[in-house]
Coordinates of C-alpha atoms in Angstrom, one line a residue:
M1 CA 136.9 142.8 -39.1
N2 CA 137.8 146.2 -38.7
K3 CA 141.5 148.1 -39.9
T4 CA 143.0 149.7 -37.5
V5 CA 145.1 153.0 -37.7
N6 CA 147.5 154.4 -34.9
I7 CA 147.7 158.5 -34.7
N8 CA 149.7 161.0 -33.0
L9 CA 146.6 163.1 -30.9
A10 CA 148.7 165.9 -29.1
G11 CA 151.6 164.2 -28.4
I12 CA 149.3 161.3 -26.9
F13 CA 149.6 157.6 -29.3
F14 CA 145.7 156.3 -29.8
H15 CA 145.0 153.1 -31.7
I16 CA 141.8 154.1 -34.0
D17 CA 139.2 151.6 -35.9
E18 CA 139.5 152.9 -39.4
D19 CA 135.9 154.4 -40.1
A20 CA 136.8 156.2 -36.4
Y21 CA 139.4 157.6 -38.3
L22 CA 137.9 159.5 -41.3
K23 CA 135.7 161.0 -39.1
L24 CA 138.1 161.9 -36.2
Q25 CA 139.9 163.8 -39.3
R26 CA 137.0 165.3 -41.3
Y27 CA 136.2 166.9 -38.1
L28 CA 139.5 168.3 -37.6
E29 CA 139.6 169.7 -41.0
A30 CA 136.7 170.9 -40.7
I31 CA 138.4 172.8 -37.6
K32 CA 140.5 174.0 -39.5
R33 CA 139.2 175.4 -42.4
S34 CA 136.5 177.7 -39.5
F35 CA 139.1 179.1 -38.6
T36 CA 141.2 179.6 -41.4
D37 CA 141.5 183.4 -41.2
S38 CA 141.5 184.1 -37.0
Q39 CA 143.9 185.3 -35.2
G40 CA 146.1 181.9 -33.5
R41 CA 144.7 180.0 -35.1
A42 CA 147.7 177.1 -34.8
E43 CA 147.2 178.1 -30.7
I44 CA 143.6 177.5 -31.3
I45 CA 144.2 174.0 -33.6
A46 CA 147.0 172.6 -30.9
D47 CA 144.7 173.4 -27.9
I48 CA 141.5 171.9 -29.5
E49 CA 143.9 168.6 -30.2
A50 CA 144.7 168.5 -27.3
R51 CA 141.3 168.8 -25.9
I52 CA 140.3 165.4 -27.6
A53 CA 143.0 163.5 -26.7
E54 CA 141.4 164.5 -22.6
L55 CA 138.8 162.6 -23.7
F56 CA 139.7 160.1 -25.7
S57 CA 142.5 159.0 -22.3
E58 CA 138.9 159.4 -20.5
R59 CA 137.4 157.2 -22.2
L60 CA 139.9 154.4 -23.0
I61 CA 139.6 151.3 -19.8
N62 CA 142.6 150.1 -20.9
E63 CA 146.4 151.4 -23.4
R64 CA 144.8 148.7 -26.2
Q65 CA 141.6 149.5 -26.4
V66 CA 140.8 150.8 -30.1
I67 CA 139.2 154.1 -30.4
G68 CA 136.0 153.5 -32.0
N69 CA 132.9 155.4 -33.8
K70 CA 131.4 156.2 -30.5
E71 CA 134.0 157.5 -28.6
V72 CA 134.9 160.0 -31.6
D73 CA 130.6 161.0 -31.6
E74 CA 131.1 161.3 -27.9
V75 CA 133.8 163.6 -28.2
I76 CA 132.4 165.5 -31.4
S77 CA 128.9 166.1 -28.9
I78 CA 131.4 167.6 -26.0
M79 CA 133.4 169.8 -28.5
G80 CA 130.9 171.0 -30.9
Q81 CA 130.0 171.0 -34.7
P82 CA 132.8 173.7 -36.7
E83 CA 129.9 174.9 -38.5
D84 CA 128.2 175.8 -35.0
Y85 CA 130.6 178.8 -34.1
L86 CA 131.5 181.5 -37.3
V87 CA 134.7 182.7 -36.9
D88 CA 133.5 186.3 -36.3
D89 CA 133.7 189.0 -33.7
E90 CA 130.3 188.9 -33.4
I91 CA 130.6 185.4 -32.0
F92 CA 132.5 186.8 -28.5
E93 CA 128.9 189.5 -28.6
D94 CA 126.4 186.4 -28.6
E95 CA 126.9 182.9 -27.7
P96 CA 125.1 180.6 -30.1
Q97 CA 121.8 179.8 -28.7
S98 CA 122.0 176.0 -30.1
S99 CA 124.6 173.6 -29.7
S100 CA 125.2 170.3 -28.1
S101 CA 127.7 171.4 -26.7
Q102 CA 126.5 173.9 -24.0
K103 CA 124.2 170.8 -22.9
E104 CA 127.6 169.4 -21.2
K105 CA 127.8 170.4 -17.5
S106 CA 131.4 171.0 -16.7
N107 CA 132.8 170.6 -13.3
K108 CA 135.7 173.2 -11.8
K109 CA 139.0 172.0 -11.2
L110 CA 141.0 173.9 -8.7
F111 CA 144.3 175.3 -10.3
R112 CA 146.6 177.9 -10.0
D113 CA 145.9 181.1 -11.9
T114 CA 149.5 182.4 -12.5
D115 CA 148.5 185.0 -14.9
N116 CA 146.5 187.2 -12.0
S117 CA 149.1 186.0 -9.5
Y118 CA 150.8 187.7 -7.0
I119 CA 152.8 185.3 -5.4
G120 CA 151.8 181.8 -6.8
G121 CA 148.6 181.9 -8.4
V122 CA 146.8 179.8 -5.4
S123 CA 144.5 182.9 -3.9
A124 CA 143.1 183.5 -7.7
G125 CA 143.0 180.0 -8.1
L126 CA 141.2 179.7 -5.1
A127 CA 138.6 182.3 -5.9
H128 CA 137.9 180.4 -9.3
Y129 CA 137.1 177.5 -7.7
F130 CA 135.1 179.5 -4.6
G131 CA 133.2 181.8 -6.9
I132 CA 134.2 184.8 -4.8
D133 CA 136.8 187.6 -5.6
A134 CA 140.6 186.6 -5.1
I135 CA 140.4 189.6 -2.5
W136 CA 138.6 188.2 0.7
I137 CA 141.0 185.2 -0.1
R138 CA 144.2 187.1 0.2
L139 CA 142.3 189.0 2.8
I140 CA 141.6 185.4 4.6
W141 CA 145.3 184.3 4.3
I142 CA 146.6 188.1 6.0
L143 CA 144.5 186.6 9.0
L144 CA 145.5 183.4 9.1
V145 CA 149.5 184.0 9.2
V146 CA 148.6 187.7 11.7
G147 CA 146.4 185.5 14.0
G148 CA 147.0 181.5 12.9
F149 CA 150.8 181.9 14.1
G150 CA 152.2 181.2 10.3
T151 CA 150.8 178.9 9.7
G152 CA 149.2 180.6 6.4
I153 CA 152.5 180.6 5.6
L154 CA 152.7 176.7 5.5
L155 CA 149.6 176.0 4.2
Y156 CA 150.2 178.6 1.3
I157 CA 153.5 176.2 0.4
L158 CA 151.3 174.0 0.7
L159 CA 148.8 174.4 -1.6
W160 CA 151.7 176.3 -4.1
I161 CA 153.4 172.6 -4.7
L162 CA 150.5 170.5 -4.5
V163 CA 148.1 172.6 -6.8
P164 CA 148.9 171.8 -11.0
E165 CA 149.3 175.7 -12.6
A166 CA 146.8 175.8 -15.1
K167 CA 148.9 176.3 -18.0
T168 CA 146.6 174.6 -21.5
T169 CA 143.2 176.8 -21.9
A170 CA 141.6 173.9 -21.4
E171 CA 142.7 173.6 -18.1
K172 CA 141.9 177.7 -17.8
L173 CA 138.3 176.6 -18.8
M174 CA 137.9 174.1 -16.2
M175 CA 139.2 175.8 -13.7
T176 CA 136.6 178.6 -14.1
G177 CA 133.9 176.0 -14.9
E178 CA 133.9 176.3 -18.4
P179 CA 132.8 174.0 -20.8
V180 CA 135.9 173.1 -23.2
N181 CA 134.9 173.0 -26.2
I182 CA 135.6 174.9 -29.7
S183 CA 133.5 178.3 -28.6
N184 CA 135.5 178.7 -25.4
I185 CA 138.8 177.5 -26.8
E186 CA 138.6 180.1 -29.5
K187 CA 137.3 182.8 -27.5
K188 CA 139.6 182.3 -24.6
I189 CA 142.3 182.7 -26.8
K190 CA 141.9 185.2 -28.4
D191 CA 140.9 187.5 -25.7
G192 CA 144.8 186.6 -24.5
F193 CA 146.1 187.8 -28.1
D194 CA 143.7 191.2 -28.1
S195 CA 144.6 191.8 -24.4
V196 CA 148.6 191.8 -26.1
S197 CA 147.6 193.7 -28.7
E198 CA 146.5 196.5 -27.5
T199 CA 149.5 196.0 -25.3
V200 CA 151.6 196.7 -28.6
S201 CA 148.6 198.8 -29.9
G202 CA 149.8 201.1 -26.8
V203 CA 153.9 200.7 -27.1
A204 CA 153.4 201.8 -30.6
K205 CA 151.8 204.8 -30.5
N206 CA 154.4 206.9 -28.8
V207 CA 157.1 205.0 -31.3
S208 CA 158.1 207.7 -34.0
D209 CA 156.3 207.7 -38.0
S210 CA 159.5 206.1 -39.2
V211 CA 158.7 203.0 -36.9
S212 CA 155.1 202.9 -37.5
G213 CA 154.8 200.6 -40.3
A214 CA 157.2 197.9 -38.8
A215 CA 154.8 197.7 -35.6
K216 CA 151.7 196.6 -37.4
K217 CA 154.0 193.8 -39.5
V218 CA 155.0 192.6 -35.7
D219 CA 155.1 188.8 -34.9
I220 CA 152.5 188.8 -32.6
K221 CA 152.5 186.1 -31.2
K222 CA 156.5 186.6 -31.0
Q223 CA 156.0 190.2 -28.7
G224 CA 153.5 188.8 -26.6
N225 CA 156.1 186.0 -25.3
K226 CA 158.4 188.5 -25.1
I227 CA 156.5 190.8 -22.6
K228 CA 155.2 187.8 -20.5
S229 CA 158.8 187.1 -20.3
S230 CA 159.7 190.0 -19.4
S231 CA 156.8 190.7 -16.5
R232 CA 158.5 187.7 -15.2
T233 CA 157.9 189.2 -11.4
F234 CA 160.7 187.9 -7.9
F235 CA 157.6 185.3 -6.7
D236 CA 158.3 183.9 -10.2
T237 CA 162.3 183.6 -9.8
L238 CA 161.2 181.9 -5.5
A239 CA 158.7 180.1 -7.4
D240 CA 160.8 177.9 -9.3
V241 CA 164.5 177.5 -7.1
I242 CA 161.7 175.9 -3.6
M243 CA 160.6 173.7 -6.5
F244 CA 163.8 172.6 -7.8
F245 CA 164.9 171.6 -4.1
F246 CA 161.1 170.5 -3.5
K247 CA 161.4 168.1 -6.7
I248 CA 165.5 166.9 -5.3
I249 CA 163.5 165.3 -1.9
A250 CA 160.8 163.9 -4.0
K251 CA 163.4 162.6 -6.0
F252 CA 165.1 161.3 -2.8
I253 CA 162.2 160.1 -1.2
G254 CA 160.7 158.0 -4.3
L255 CA 164.4 156.5 -4.2
I256 CA 163.1 155.6 -0.5
L257 CA 160.2 154.1 -1.1
I258 CA 161.7 152.3 -4.1
L259 CA 164.6 150.4 -1.9
I260 CA 162.0 150.1 1.3
G261 CA 159.2 148.3 -1.4
A262 CA 160.9 146.0 -3.0
S263 CA 163.6 144.9 -0.8
T264 CA 160.2 144.5 1.3
L265 CA 158.4 142.5 -2.0
I266 CA 161.9 140.1 -2.1
A267 CA 162.0 139.2 1.2
L268 CA 158.2 138.0 1.7
I269 CA 158.0 136.1 -2.0
V270 CA 161.6 134.0 -0.6
G271 CA 159.0 133.7 2.8
L272 CA 156.8 132.1 0.7
F273 CA 158.5 130.1 -1.7
S274 CA 160.0 129.3 1.2
L275 CA 157.1 127.2 2.4
G276 CA 157.2 124.4 -0.4
A277 CA 161.6 123.4 1.5
I278 CA 159.4 123.1 5.2
D279 CA 161.0 120.1 5.6
I280 CA 164.2 120.6 4.9
I281 CA 164.1 124.5 6.3
P282 CA 165.8 123.4 10.2
G283 CA 162.6 125.3 12.6
T284 CA 160.1 125.5 10.1
D285 CA 157.8 122.2 11.3
L286 CA 157.5 123.8 14.0
V287 CA 154.9 126.5 12.4
G288 CA 152.6 123.7 11.8
I289 CA 152.9 122.8 15.3
V290 CA 151.8 125.9 17.2
N291 CA 149.0 126.0 13.6
A292 CA 145.9 124.3 16.8
G293 CA 142.9 125.6 14.0
E294 CA 144.6 123.7 11.6
T295 CA 144.4 126.0 8.3
P296 CA 146.7 125.5 5.7
V297 CA 149.5 126.7 6.2
W298 CA 150.6 127.5 2.4
F299 CA 147.0 129.6 2.6
A300 CA 147.8 131.7 5.8
S301 CA 151.3 132.6 4.3
L302 CA 149.6 133.1 0.9
L303 CA 147.1 135.8 3.1
A304 CA 150.0 137.0 4.7
F305 CA 151.5 138.1 1.3
L306 CA 148.8 139.6 0.1
A307 CA 148.1 141.9 3.1
V308 CA 151.4 142.9 3.7
G309 CA 152.6 142.5 0.1
I310 CA 150.2 144.8 -2.1
P311 CA 150.9 147.6 0.4
F312 CA 154.5 147.5 -0.2
F313 CA 153.6 147.5 -3.6
F314 CA 152.1 150.5 -4.1
L315 CA 155.0 152.0 -1.7
F316 CA 157.1 150.9 -5.1
Y317 CA 154.7 151.6 -7.9
L318 CA 154.6 155.7 -5.5
G319 CA 158.6 155.8 -5.5
L320 CA 158.1 154.8 -9.4
R321 CA 155.9 157.7 -10.3
I322 CA 158.0 160.3 -8.7
L323 CA 161.1 159.4 -10.2
I324 CA 159.7 158.6 -13.8
T325 CA 157.0 161.3 -14.6
N326 CA 156.2 159.5 -17.5
L327 CA 155.7 156.5 -16.4
K328 CA 152.4 154.3 -17.4
S329 CA 149.9 153.6 -15.4
I330 CA 148.9 149.7 -14.3
G331 CA 145.3 150.3 -15.4
K332 CA 141.9 150.6 -13.1
V333 CA 141.6 147.3 -13.7
A334 CA 144.7 146.2 -12.0
K335 CA 144.4 148.7 -9.0
L336 CA 141.0 147.5 -8.4
S337 CA 141.9 143.8 -7.8
L338 CA 145.0 144.6 -6.1
L339 CA 142.8 146.4 -4.1
G340 CA 140.1 143.5 -3.5
L341 CA 142.9 141.3 -3.1
W342 CA 144.0 142.8 -0.3
L343 CA 140.5 143.3 1.1
F344 CA 139.8 139.3 0.7
S345 CA 143.2 138.8 2.8
L346 CA 142.3 141.1 5.6
I347 CA 139.5 139.2 6.0
G348 CA 140.9 135.9 5.9
I349 CA 143.3 137.1 8.1
A350 CA 140.8 137.9 10.4
I351 CA 138.7 134.8 10.0
V352 CA 141.8 132.4 10.3
S353 CA 143.4 135.0 14.0
I354 CA 139.6 134.0 14.8
R355 CA 139.4 130.2 14.5
E356 CA 143.2 130.0 15.8
A357 CA 141.7 131.9 19.0
S358 CA 139.1 130.0 19.9
E359 CA 141.3 127.0 19.9
H360 CA 142.8 128.3 23.4
A361 CA 139.2 129.1 24.3
Y362 CA 139.0 127.1 27.3
N363 CA 141.5 125.1 28.7
E364 CA 141.0 122.4 31.3
H365 CA 143.1 119.8 34.2
Y366 CA 143.7 116.1 33.9
I367 CA 144.3 115.2 37.0
E368 CA 146.2 111.7 38.4
K369 CA 146.7 111.3 41.4
M370 CA 149.0 108.0 43.2
P371 CA 150.0 106.9 47.0
L372 CA 154.2 106.9 48.0
E373 CA 154.9 105.2 50.0
T374 CA 156.9 107.5 52.4
R375 CA 155.4 107.7 56.0
A376 CA 156.7 110.4 59.5
K377 CA 159.7 110.3 59.8
D378 CA 161.0 109.0 56.6
T379 CA 163.3 110.9 54.8
L380 CA 161.9 112.2 50.9
I381 CA 165.2 112.7 48.0
V382 CA 163.7 114.2 44.9
S383 CA 165.6 114.5 42.1
F384 CA 165.2 115.1 37.7
A385 CA 166.5 112.4 35.4
E386 CA 168.9 112.9 32.7
N387 CA 167.3 113.4 29.3
D388 CA 168.9 113.1 25.8
Y389 CA 165.7 115.5 24.4
F390 CA 167.0 118.9 26.2
K391 CA 171.0 119.8 26.5
N392 CA 170.5 121.3 29.7
P393 CA 167.7 118.7 31.6
F394 CA 168.0 120.8 35.0
Y395 CA 166.7 124.6 33.8
R396 CA 163.5 124.4 33.1
H397 CA 161.4 127.2 29.9
D398 CA 158.1 127.3 28.8
A399 CA 159.5 126.4 25.2
F400 CA 158.9 123.1 23.4
K401 CA 161.0 120.9 20.9
V402 CA 159.6 118.2 18.2
A403 CA 161.9 115.1 18.5
S404 CA 161.7 111.3 17.3
N405 CA 160.7 109.2 20.9
P406 CA 161.8 106.0 21.5
E407 CA 159.6 104.7 18.8
G408 CA 160.9 106.5 16.0
K409 CA 157.5 108.9 15.5
K410 CA 157.6 112.6 15.7
T411 CA 156.4 114.1 19.2
I412 CA 156.2 117.2 21.2
F413 CA 158.7 117.6 24.0
S414 CA 158.5 120.8 27.1
K415 CA 159.9 121.3 30.5
D416 CA 156.6 123.5 31.4
L417 CA 156.7 121.6 34.4
R418 CA 156.6 122.8 38.0
I419 CA 157.0 121.4 41.8
Q420 CA 155.0 122.1 44.9
V421 CA 155.1 120.8 48.6
K422 CA 152.1 120.5 50.9
S423 CA 151.3 118.8 54.2
T424 CA 148.8 116.4 54.1
T425 CA 147.4 114.9 58.1
D426 CA 147.6 111.0 56.1
S427 CA 149.7 108.6 57.4
V428 CA 151.6 108.1 53.5
A429 CA 152.8 110.8 51.1
S430 CA 151.3 111.2 48.0
I431 CA 152.0 112.9 44.5
K432 CA 149.3 114.5 42.3
I433 CA 150.1 114.9 39.0
E434 CA 148.1 117.9 37.5
K435 CA 148.2 117.4 33.7
S436 CA 146.4 121.3 31.7
A437 CA 146.1 121.7 28.0
D438 CA 143.8 124.3 26.0
G439 CA 140.9 123.6 23.5
R440 CA 138.0 124.9 21.3
N441 CA 135.9 123.6 23.7
Y442 CA 135.9 121.5 26.9
E443 CA 136.5 118.2 25.8
K444 CA 138.8 119.4 22.8
A445 CA 140.8 120.5 26.0
L446 CA 140.0 117.6 28.5
D447 CA 141.4 115.4 25.7
R448 CA 144.2 117.3 24.5
A449 CA 145.1 117.2 28.6
K450 CA 145.0 113.3 29.1
N451 CA 147.5 113.0 25.9
I452 CA 149.7 114.4 28.5
E453 CA 152.7 112.0 28.6
Y454 CA 154.1 112.0 32.0
S455 CA 156.7 109.8 34.0
Y456 CA 158.5 109.1 37.2
A457 CA 160.2 106.4 38.9
F458 CA 160.2 105.4 42.7
N459 CA 162.5 103.6 44.5
N460 CA 162.5 103.3 48.3
K461 CA 163.2 106.4 49.2
D462 CA 164.4 108.1 46.2
L463 CA 161.2 109.9 43.4
V464 CA 163.4 110.4 40.2
L465 CA 160.4 113.0 38.1
D466 CA 161.2 113.1 34.7
A467 CA 163.0 116.9 33.7
Y468 CA 159.9 116.7 30.1
Y469 CA 156.6 115.9 29.0
S470 CA 155.9 114.6 25.8
T471 CA 152.9 114.6 23.7
A472 CA 151.7 113.6 19.9
I473 CA 151.8 116.1 17.3
S474 CA 148.3 115.8 16.3
N475 CA 147.4 116.8 19.7
K476 CA 149.6 120.8 18.7
Y477 CA 151.3 122.7 21.2
C478 CA 147.8 124.5 23.0
E479 CA 149.1 126.1 26.1
Q480 CA 149.9 122.5 27.8
E481 CA 151.9 121.7 30.9
V482 CA 152.5 119.8 34.2
L483 CA 151.7 120.6 37.9
I484 CA 153.2 118.5 40.0
T485 CA 152.2 118.6 44.0
L486 CA 154.0 116.5 46.7
Y487 CA 152.0 115.3 49.6
L488 CA 154.4 115.3 52.6
P489 CA 152.8 113.6 55.7
V490 CA 154.1 115.6 59.1
E491 CA 157.5 114.9 60.3
S492 CA 158.5 113.2 57.5
V493 CA 161.8 115.1 55.9
V494 CA 162.4 115.9 51.9
Y495 CA 165.2 116.9 50.2
F496 CA 165.2 118.2 46.9
E497 CA 168.6 118.4 44.8
K498 CA 170.3 121.1 42.9
N499 CA 168.4 120.4 39.7
T500 CA 165.5 120.7 40.9
E501 CA 166.3 124.6 41.9
S502 CA 164.2 126.0 38.9
F503 CA 161.1 123.8 38.8
L504 CA 160.7 125.1 42.5
N505 CA 158.6 128.2 43.3
Y506 CA 160.8 131.0 44.3
R507 CA 158.3 131.7 47.1
T508 CA 155.3 130.2 49.1
H509 CA 152.0 130.0 48.3
S510 CA 149.1 128.6 48.0
N511 CA 149.5 126.1 51.0
N512 CA 152.9 125.7 49.0
I513 CA 155.6 124.9 51.8
V514 CA 159.0 125.0 49.8
T515 CA 161.1 127.4 48.0
S516 CA 163.7 127.3 45.3
N517 CA 166.4 128.5 48.1
Q518 CA 166.0 125.2 50.3
V519 CA 166.8 123.4 47.9
N520 CA 170.5 120.6 48.6
H521 CA 168.5 120.7 52.6
Y522 CA 167.0 118.2 54.6
L523 CA 163.4 119.8 55.2
T524 CA 161.3 118.8 58.3
I525 CA 157.6 119.0 57.2
G526 CA 155.2 120.6 59.9
S527 CA 151.5 122.0 59.6
D528 CA 152.5 124.4 57.4
N529 CA 155.7 125.4 57.4
V530 CA 158.7 123.0 57.3
I531 CA 162.1 123.5 59.7
C532 CA 165.4 123.7 57.9
K533 CA 168.4 122.6 60.7
T534 CA 171.2 122.9 58.0
C535 CA 169.5 126.3 57.0
E536 CA 170.0 128.0 60.5
T537 CA 173.6 126.0 60.7
E538 CA 174.7 128.0 57.3
K539 CA 173.6 131.3 58.3
E540 CA 175.7 131.3 61.7
E541 CA 178.3 129.5 60.2
E542 CA 177.9 133.1 57.6
S543 CA 178.2 135.2 60.9
F544 CA 181.0 137.1 62.1
E545 CA 182.4 138.0 65.5
V546 CA 183.4 141.5 66.5
N547 CA 186.5 142.3 68.6
V548 CA 185.2 144.0 71.4
D549 CA 188.9 145.8 71.6
M550 CA 188.4 147.1 68.0
P551 CA 186.9 150.5 67.9
Q552 CA 182.8 149.7 67.9
V553 CA 180.6 152.4 66.0
K554 CA 177.3 152.9 67.4
I555 CA 175.3 155.4 65.4
N556 CA 171.3 156.0 66.0
D557 CA 168.8 158.9 65.9
K558 CA 170.7 160.4 69.0
G559 CA 174.1 160.5 67.0
I560 CA 177.3 158.3 66.8
E561 CA 179.3 156.7 69.3
I562 CA 182.9 155.3 69.3
K563 CA 183.7 153.4 72.0
T564 CA 186.8 150.8 72.7
G565 CA 185.4 148.7 75.2
D566 CA 184.0 150.4 77.6
K567 CA 185.2 153.5 77.2
Q568 CA 184.4 156.2 75.1
I569 CA 186.6 157.7 72.4
L570 CA 184.4 159.6 70.1
K571 CA 181.0 160.8 70.2
I572 CA 179.2 163.5 67.8
D573 CA 176.1 164.6 68.4
E574 CA 173.3 168.3 69.1
N575 CA 176.4 169.2 71.6
G576 CA 179.2 168.9 68.6
I577 CA 181.9 166.7 68.4
N578 CA 183.4 164.6 71.9
G579 CA 186.7 162.5 72.0
E580 CA 188.9 161.4 75.1
V581 CA 191.2 159.3 72.8
E582 CA 193.6 161.5 70.5
T583 CA 195.4 158.1 68.8
V584 CA 191.7 157.3 67.4
R585 CA 192.1 158.4 63.8
V586 CA 188.4 158.6 61.9
K587 CA 188.3 158.9 58.1
I588 CA 184.7 159.7 56.7
D589 CA 185.1 159.4 52.2
S590 CA 183.5 157.9 49.0
T591 CA 184.7 154.1 50.4
G592 CA 183.7 154.5 53.8
I593 CA 184.2 155.1 57.2
N594 CA 187.9 154.2 58.1
I595 CA 188.8 154.2 62.1
T596 CA 192.3 154.0 62.8
S597 CA 193.8 153.3 66.3
D598 CA 197.3 153.4 66.9
E599 CA 197.1 151.2 69.6
K600 CA 196.0 148.5 68.2
N601 CA 196.8 149.8 64.3
E602 CA 194.1 147.9 62.7
N603 CA 190.9 149.6 60.8
Q604 CA 187.3 149.0 61.2

């Protein structure tokens, strides 16, 4: 059992083993002693601690992990031993020849170099990353702006927003590809102070001898910050303004992402737990009816929940990270686990979908044909019986419903029926009931078709059909359909009542000779058509007579001619307009043509 200690290193809390803590403490004390008289000692120590905290964070799998001697030794090997770097000016002339820190190969990272910037430091940062002079990058930007119709400006702004600024010494070293160790941190910071000191010295030479003594005692750090603050450019201010508005937009986007992600997740969770009440919520039992592949409903719902919910969870998490900058990460283990579950759900949905689609791969028909005692010259009246399973029994649709049959068993009922009529040379009429259904193979499809129950009643000349078919729930709903074909002898008569209209085809095809607009008429069966005498009578009744004494209008390719009886009163053709009766007036407007005769005082 080892004792652990909580430490705060560069503002980050760590749990560290007591022995590892003592080793780290001795290491940091040795570093501080090495820089006792060094210029910028506080900044060097702060940057070293920040780098050590960063290295520790990279090695932690989760927040509760305890740092041990192994992690401390790894960090020390990267940063180097304090005794390897003498705090002396010679260290900047000759680099240490033997140091374990030199074994580290540091990869470059892309940052914005604001120390050498004209606008936002993007060009200088790219120059460090690609190892070329910044002037070439700036020339490329000019070419993109001029030759790319301004696309270079948009690209520059995007990089300005997305690429972070190199603020710390460690980031500036990573930007140039140098190893982030004690030697390089010290060199970088001391170079910066030397630059500031030279600037201050140049100013001090122009000051009178009376204040030269005071200039020697000036606080270098304070003066350096003052000079840096006073050299703030217009583009720096512009950058702050732009970033301020982008931060506001980002917060707004984060809020939208949170609302979308949260509302979707809540809806998915409610939907998932609703499956437990599948027998209580009306209509939810239909889910199992259409599930021909017989995949457990709870399993399919869980796959759908994971496939949709995990992306929206990350969307919600992204919104939180945008709004709360210091939000802790959920950890790599959790991210990889969620990714694995998401991939598993996608594969599962693909398998379930293929299994369900296979249940509709084949379609088979089962036919029953029975004679009807209807002969030539006989009349057959066809109608649909009323039923208790559908509120409107006379309207055909493809939907189905689940209800209890007379025996009290839950059964699938559907009105997916169609009727067609064909003539036959047989002396007796017949009815053919063709049932069809889908299945994963021909045998399964045929079995489902056979299990469709459909009935009718024939009494003398009345054929009463059921307006639905039924099948057991175990057959599932697999595109079951019933086609009723009436084979009627030539010269027999058939009469379809109004309630059969929606079940008849609206046109003739495939030897079908009766259409839906011929209901409520006595139809005489011909060899390949029907004769409807009452249909013709209706057409005659709908026609109207034209009074010959009224003005008549004749329009053809020659022009317009208006006559009253045999007398021409107005003619419009290529020769112009000719009229013989002054009492006739013609008015043409948006309502049409209005012709008025004073003699008759009527309109046509």
